[in-house]
Short mmCIF file of C-alpha atoms and ligand atoms in Angstrom, two decimals:
data_model
loop_
_atom_site.label_atom_id
_atom_site.label_comp_id
_atom_site.label_asym_id
_atom_site.label_seq_id
_atom_site.Cartn_x
_atom_site.Cartn_y
_atom_site.Cartn_z
CA MET A 11 -0.14 -0.03 -0.05
CA LEU A 12 0.80 3.78 -1.08
CA TYR A 13 0.45 6.14 2.29
CA LEU A 14 0.64 10.68 0.52
CA VAL A 15 1.28 11.39 4.27
CA ALA A 16 1.15 15.31 4.35
CA THR A 17 3.56 16.54 7.69
CA PRO A 18 3.78 20.35 9.46
CA ILE A 19 4.74 22.58 7.67
CA GLY A 20 6.42 24.03 10.48
CA ASN A 21 4.61 23.32 14.49
CA LEU A 22 5.37 19.21 14.73
CA SER A 23 2.09 19.43 16.44
CA ASP A 24 0.18 19.84 13.46
CA ILE A 25 1.25 15.88 12.57
CA SER A 26 -2.05 13.69 12.58
CA LEU A 27 -3.03 10.92 14.72
CA ARG A 28 -3.39 9.22 11.28
CA ALA A 29 -0.01 10.56 9.89
CA LEU A 30 2.56 9.04 13.21
CA GLU A 31 0.34 5.73 13.24
CA THR A 32 0.99 5.24 9.25
CA LEU A 33 4.76 5.91 9.91
CA ARG A 34 4.97 3.68 12.42
CA GLU A 35 3.52 0.76 10.44
CA VAL A 36 5.28 1.42 7.09
CA ASP A 37 7.90 -0.72 5.94
CA TYR A 38 9.72 2.32 4.22
CA VAL A 39 9.13 6.60 4.12
CA ALA A 40 10.40 7.45 1.09
CA SER A 41 10.54 11.44 0.32
CA GLU A 42 12.30 14.61 -0.56
CA ASP A 43 15.03 15.39 1.64
CA THR A 44 15.61 12.13 3.89
CA ARG A 45 17.70 14.16 6.40
CA LYS A 46 14.45 16.60 6.94
CA THR A 47 12.35 13.73 7.22
CA GLY A 48 15.36 12.16 9.43
CA ARG A 49 14.37 14.68 12.05
CA LEU A 50 10.69 13.86 11.73
CA LEU A 51 10.97 10.91 12.69
CA LYS A 52 13.55 10.96 15.41
CA HIS A 53 11.22 13.50 17.01
CA PHE A 54 8.37 11.61 17.26
CA GLN A 55 10.82 8.09 17.32
CA ILE A 56 9.64 7.05 14.13
CA HIS A 57 12.86 4.60 12.72
CA LYS A 58 12.11 3.48 9.46
CA PRO A 59 14.36 2.46 6.07
CA GLN A 60 14.40 5.77 3.65
CA ILE A 61 14.08 6.19 0.45
CA SER A 62 15.51 9.05 -1.22
CA PHE A 63 12.39 10.55 -4.08
CA HIS A 64 13.10 13.77 -5.27
CA GLU A 65 12.51 15.45 -9.21
CA HIS A 66 16.78 14.91 -9.76
CA ASN A 67 16.00 10.51 -9.46
CA GLU A 68 12.26 10.27 -9.78
CA GLN A 69 12.40 7.95 -12.42
CA GLN A 70 14.99 5.55 -10.72
CA ALA A 71 13.39 6.50 -7.68
CA GLY A 72 9.93 5.73 -8.12
CA ALA A 73 10.74 2.48 -10.51
CA LYS A 74 12.00 1.38 -6.54
CA ILE A 75 9.46 1.89 -4.45
CA VAL A 76 7.28 0.58 -7.30
CA ARG A 77 8.78 -2.60 -7.45
CA LEU A 78 7.86 -2.37 -2.89
CA LEU A 79 4.84 -2.11 -3.56
CA GLU A 80 4.34 -4.38 -5.94
CA GLN A 81 6.02 -7.28 -3.40
CA GLY A 82 3.91 -6.25 -0.84
CA HIS A 83 5.69 -3.72 0.76
CA SER A 84 3.81 -1.03 2.31
CA VAL A 85 5.59 2.51 1.62
CA ALA A 86 4.92 6.83 3.31
CA LEU A 87 5.54 9.05 0.67
CA VAL A 88 6.08 12.77 2.78
CA SER A 89 7.16 15.87 1.56
CA ASN A 90 9.62 18.63 2.49
CA ALA A 91 6.73 19.45 4.73
CA GLY A 92 3.28 19.59 4.39
CA THR A 93 1.02 17.65 1.78
CA PRO A 94 3.11 15.86 -0.88
CA GLY A 95 2.06 15.44 -3.93
CA ILE A 96 1.72 19.63 -3.71
CA ALA A 97 4.43 21.56 -5.20
CA ASP A 98 7.30 18.42 -5.67
CA PRO A 99 7.26 14.93 -7.96
CA GLY A 100 4.69 13.10 -5.50
CA TYR A 101 1.72 12.89 -8.70
CA THR A 102 3.88 10.91 -10.57
CA LEU A 103 4.53 8.43 -7.86
CA VAL A 104 0.41 8.23 -7.62
CA ARG A 105 0.01 8.04 -11.33
CA GLN A 106 2.59 4.92 -11.47
CA ALA A 107 -0.14 3.10 -8.37
CA ILE A 108 -3.07 4.01 -10.64
CA GLU A 109 -0.82 1.74 -13.56
CA ARG A 110 -0.74 -0.83 -12.29
CA ASP A 111 -3.69 -0.89 -9.81
CA LEU A 112 -2.35 -0.79 -6.74
CA PRO A 113 -3.48 0.07 -3.70
CA TYR A 114 -2.54 3.23 -2.41
CA THR A 115 -4.55 6.59 0.05
CA MET A 116 -3.82 9.45 1.64
CA ILE A 117 -3.23 10.81 5.06
CA PRO A 118 -4.82 14.27 5.20
CA GLY A 119 -3.12 17.47 6.55
CA PRO A 120 -1.23 20.56 6.54
CA SER A 121 -0.28 22.57 3.26
CA ALA A 122 0.85 26.47 2.91
CA LEU A 123 -1.88 27.38 -0.38
CA VAL A 124 -4.75 26.41 1.77
CA MET A 125 -3.42 28.20 5.12
CA ALA A 126 -1.92 31.03 3.19
CA LEU A 127 -5.54 31.59 0.79
CA VAL A 128 -8.08 31.00 3.72
CA LEU A 129 -6.03 34.01 4.97
CA SER A 130 -6.38 36.80 3.04
CA GLY A 131 -8.79 37.07 3.17
CA LEU A 132 -9.78 36.77 -0.76
CA PRO A 133 -12.12 34.94 -2.33
CA SER A 134 -11.59 31.08 -2.05
CA HIS A 135 -13.91 29.99 -3.94
CA SER A 136 -12.66 29.77 -6.79
CA PHE A 137 -8.14 29.59 -7.63
CA SER A 138 -5.41 28.94 -9.06
CA PHE A 139 -2.76 27.60 -7.46
CA ARG A 140 0.13 28.49 -10.04
CA GLY A 141 3.22 27.18 -7.82
CA PHE A 142 6.86 28.77 -8.61
CA SER A 143 7.21 31.19 -11.39
CA PRO A 144 10.24 30.70 -13.21
CA ARG A 145 13.26 32.10 -12.39
CA LYS A 146 14.57 33.96 -14.69
CA GLN A 147 12.36 37.67 -15.40
CA GLY A 148 10.92 37.22 -19.24
CA LYS A 149 10.03 33.43 -18.51
CA ARG A 150 8.72 34.43 -14.97
CA ARG A 151 6.59 37.24 -16.92
CA ARG A 152 5.67 35.03 -19.82
CA PHE A 153 3.68 32.49 -16.92
CA LEU A 154 1.98 36.35 -14.82
CA GLU A 155 0.83 36.42 -18.25
CA LEU A 156 -0.92 33.78 -18.62
CA ASP A 157 -3.23 34.98 -15.75
CA ARG A 158 -4.15 38.39 -16.31
CA ASP A 159 -6.87 37.77 -17.04
CA SER A 160 -7.97 35.24 -15.26
CA SER A 161 -10.86 36.09 -12.50
CA HIS A 162 -9.99 33.52 -10.61
CA THR A 163 -7.65 34.15 -6.98
CA LEU A 164 -3.94 33.42 -7.73
CA VAL A 165 -2.05 31.40 -5.32
CA PHE A 166 2.30 31.35 -6.22
CA TYR A 167 5.03 29.81 -4.10
CA GLU A 168 8.10 32.30 -3.92
CA SER A 169 11.43 32.07 -2.35
CA PRO A 170 12.24 34.82 0.12
CA TYR A 171 16.10 35.36 -2.75
CA ARG A 172 12.93 36.34 -5.14
CA LEU A 173 10.32 37.84 -4.00
CA LYS A 174 10.59 41.46 -4.07
CA ALA A 175 11.43 40.29 -8.36
CA PHE A 176 8.88 38.35 -7.76
CA LEU A 177 5.95 41.54 -6.86
CA SER A 178 7.98 44.07 -8.83
CA ASP A 179 6.47 41.21 -11.99
CA ALA A 180 3.25 40.49 -10.72
CA ILE A 181 2.22 44.73 -10.27
CA ALA A 182 4.39 44.83 -14.00
CA VAL A 183 1.39 42.28 -15.83
CA TYR A 184 -1.28 42.26 -13.12
CA GLY A 185 -1.31 46.38 -11.67
CA ASP A 186 -1.93 47.28 -8.51
CA ARG A 187 -4.70 45.08 -6.93
CA PRO A 188 -5.21 43.60 -3.23
CA ALA A 189 -2.84 40.42 -2.08
CA ALA A 190 -1.37 38.87 0.79
CA ILE A 191 2.25 37.49 1.63
CA ALA A 192 2.12 34.16 4.37
CA ASN A 193 5.66 33.74 5.64
CA GLU A 194 7.29 31.16 8.07
CA LEU A 195 3.34 29.89 8.20
CA THR A 196 2.68 28.01 11.45
CA LYS A 197 6.13 28.51 12.43
CA MET A 198 7.01 31.27 15.73
CA TYR A 199 7.05 34.12 13.25
CA GLU A 200 4.25 33.27 11.36
CA SER A 201 3.43 36.66 9.75
CA MET A 202 1.38 37.76 7.16
CA GLN A 203 0.61 41.07 5.70
CA HIS A 204 -2.26 43.06 3.33
CA GLY A 205 -2.56 45.08 0.70
CA ARG A 206 -1.96 45.97 -2.48
CA LEU A 207 1.05 44.95 -3.82
CA SER A 208 3.13 47.53 -4.06
CA GLU A 209 2.80 48.28 -0.82
CA LEU A 210 4.37 44.93 0.18
CA LEU A 211 6.79 45.72 -2.13
CA ALA A 212 7.00 48.63 0.01
CA GLY A 213 7.58 46.27 2.99
CA PHE A 214 10.89 44.88 1.67
CA GLU A 215 12.30 48.27 1.16
CA ASN A 216 14.30 48.07 4.80
CA GLU A 217 14.00 44.68 5.26
CA GLU A 218 15.74 41.73 3.63
CA PRO A 219 12.49 38.51 2.98
CA ARG A 220 13.32 35.85 4.89
CA GLY A 221 11.79 32.20 5.02
CA GLU A 222 8.90 30.81 3.09
CA TYR A 223 6.20 33.13 0.98
CA VAL A 224 3.28 31.32 -0.67
CA VAL A 225 2.15 35.10 -2.52
CA VAL A 226 -2.35 35.21 -2.58
CA ILE A 227 -2.73 37.64 -5.91
CA ALA A 228 -6.92 38.73 -6.62
CA GLY A 229 -8.08 38.15 -9.32
CA SER A 230 -8.69 40.09 -12.43
N1 LIG B 307 3.49 20.51 -0.36
C1 LIG B 307 4.08 21.82 0.05
C2 LIG B 307 3.13 21.91 0.44
O1 LIG B 307 1.80 21.59 0.92
O2 LIG B 307 2.42 23.36 0.44
C3 LIG B 307 5.11 22.85 -0.27
C4 LIG B 307 5.93 21.79 -0.79
S1 LIG B 307 6.62 23.62 -1.72
C5 LIG B 307 8.68 22.47 -2.15
C6 LIG B 307 7.52 24.14 -1.16
C7 LIG B 307 7.06 25.80 -1.18
O3 LIG B 307 5.85 25.92 -0.27
C8 LIG B 307 7.87 27.24 0.34
O4 LIG B 307 9.18 27.67 -1.26
C9 LIG B 307 6.41 28.61 0.27
O5 LIG B 307 6.86 27.93 -0.99
C10 LIG B 307 6.07 26.93 0.69
N2 LIG B 307 6.34 26.81 2.43
C11 LIG B 307 6.44 25.44 3.13
N3 LIG B 307 6.28 25.98 4.49
C12 LIG B 307 5.83 26.47 5.16
C13 LIG B 307 5.54 28.24 5.52
N4 LIG B 307 5.75 26.73 6.19
N5 LIG B 307 5.11 29.04 5.34
C14 LIG B 307 5.34 29.70 3.85
N6 LIG B 307 5.42 28.93 3.14
C15 LIG B 307 5.20 27.62 3.12
#
């Protein structure tokens, strides 16, 4: 059985009872970053063989996981943080399980995109999750332009190193729309900033972005 197990996005108390039960019971834990996952497992005194599964080895590691599943072993897939299969290669494993008729399920839990969207106060009945945008400006602008006329609320993941450039490009492409920035959700310095994109960008004039960010932008 393949289990997609959501894990905390910061605060370890957000782990669910089912996630702990599952991680204790499975034969293997597959994860993007075995060191990070090792720390999580150690915190909960769980000792399991780990399999590294990330975008650079997803073919080989995916084949290995499928072999184990076909032999009757159970495998839990966890992401670096939050919900596996969101902005990581988890979906390729789900697809293989579907194609091979292998049993699979999910232990749901935290996800940065859902928490940021809900706390943004922007309409959440219809939204587009756009994940990470391209690193280079030209590609990033073209990527943002795809949603210029969309009426859905837009949700982006962004690294602290590119957040200011991302906000400038968002202003250039979308105009000065209402938006929100979520930072370090569930952690000690959790914060939400709300305002027009230009106000949010101005907030970084004297302070460099730090930690993990989700940007939520109103639709057109
Ligand atoms: N699978 C994860 C999920 O369910 O949210 C997301 C993995 S994605 C590779 C990592 C990105 O999620 C970070 O770069 C950041 O944009 C966002 N993120 C993760 N944890 C966060 C947190 N505690 N606060 C704000 N954003 C977070």
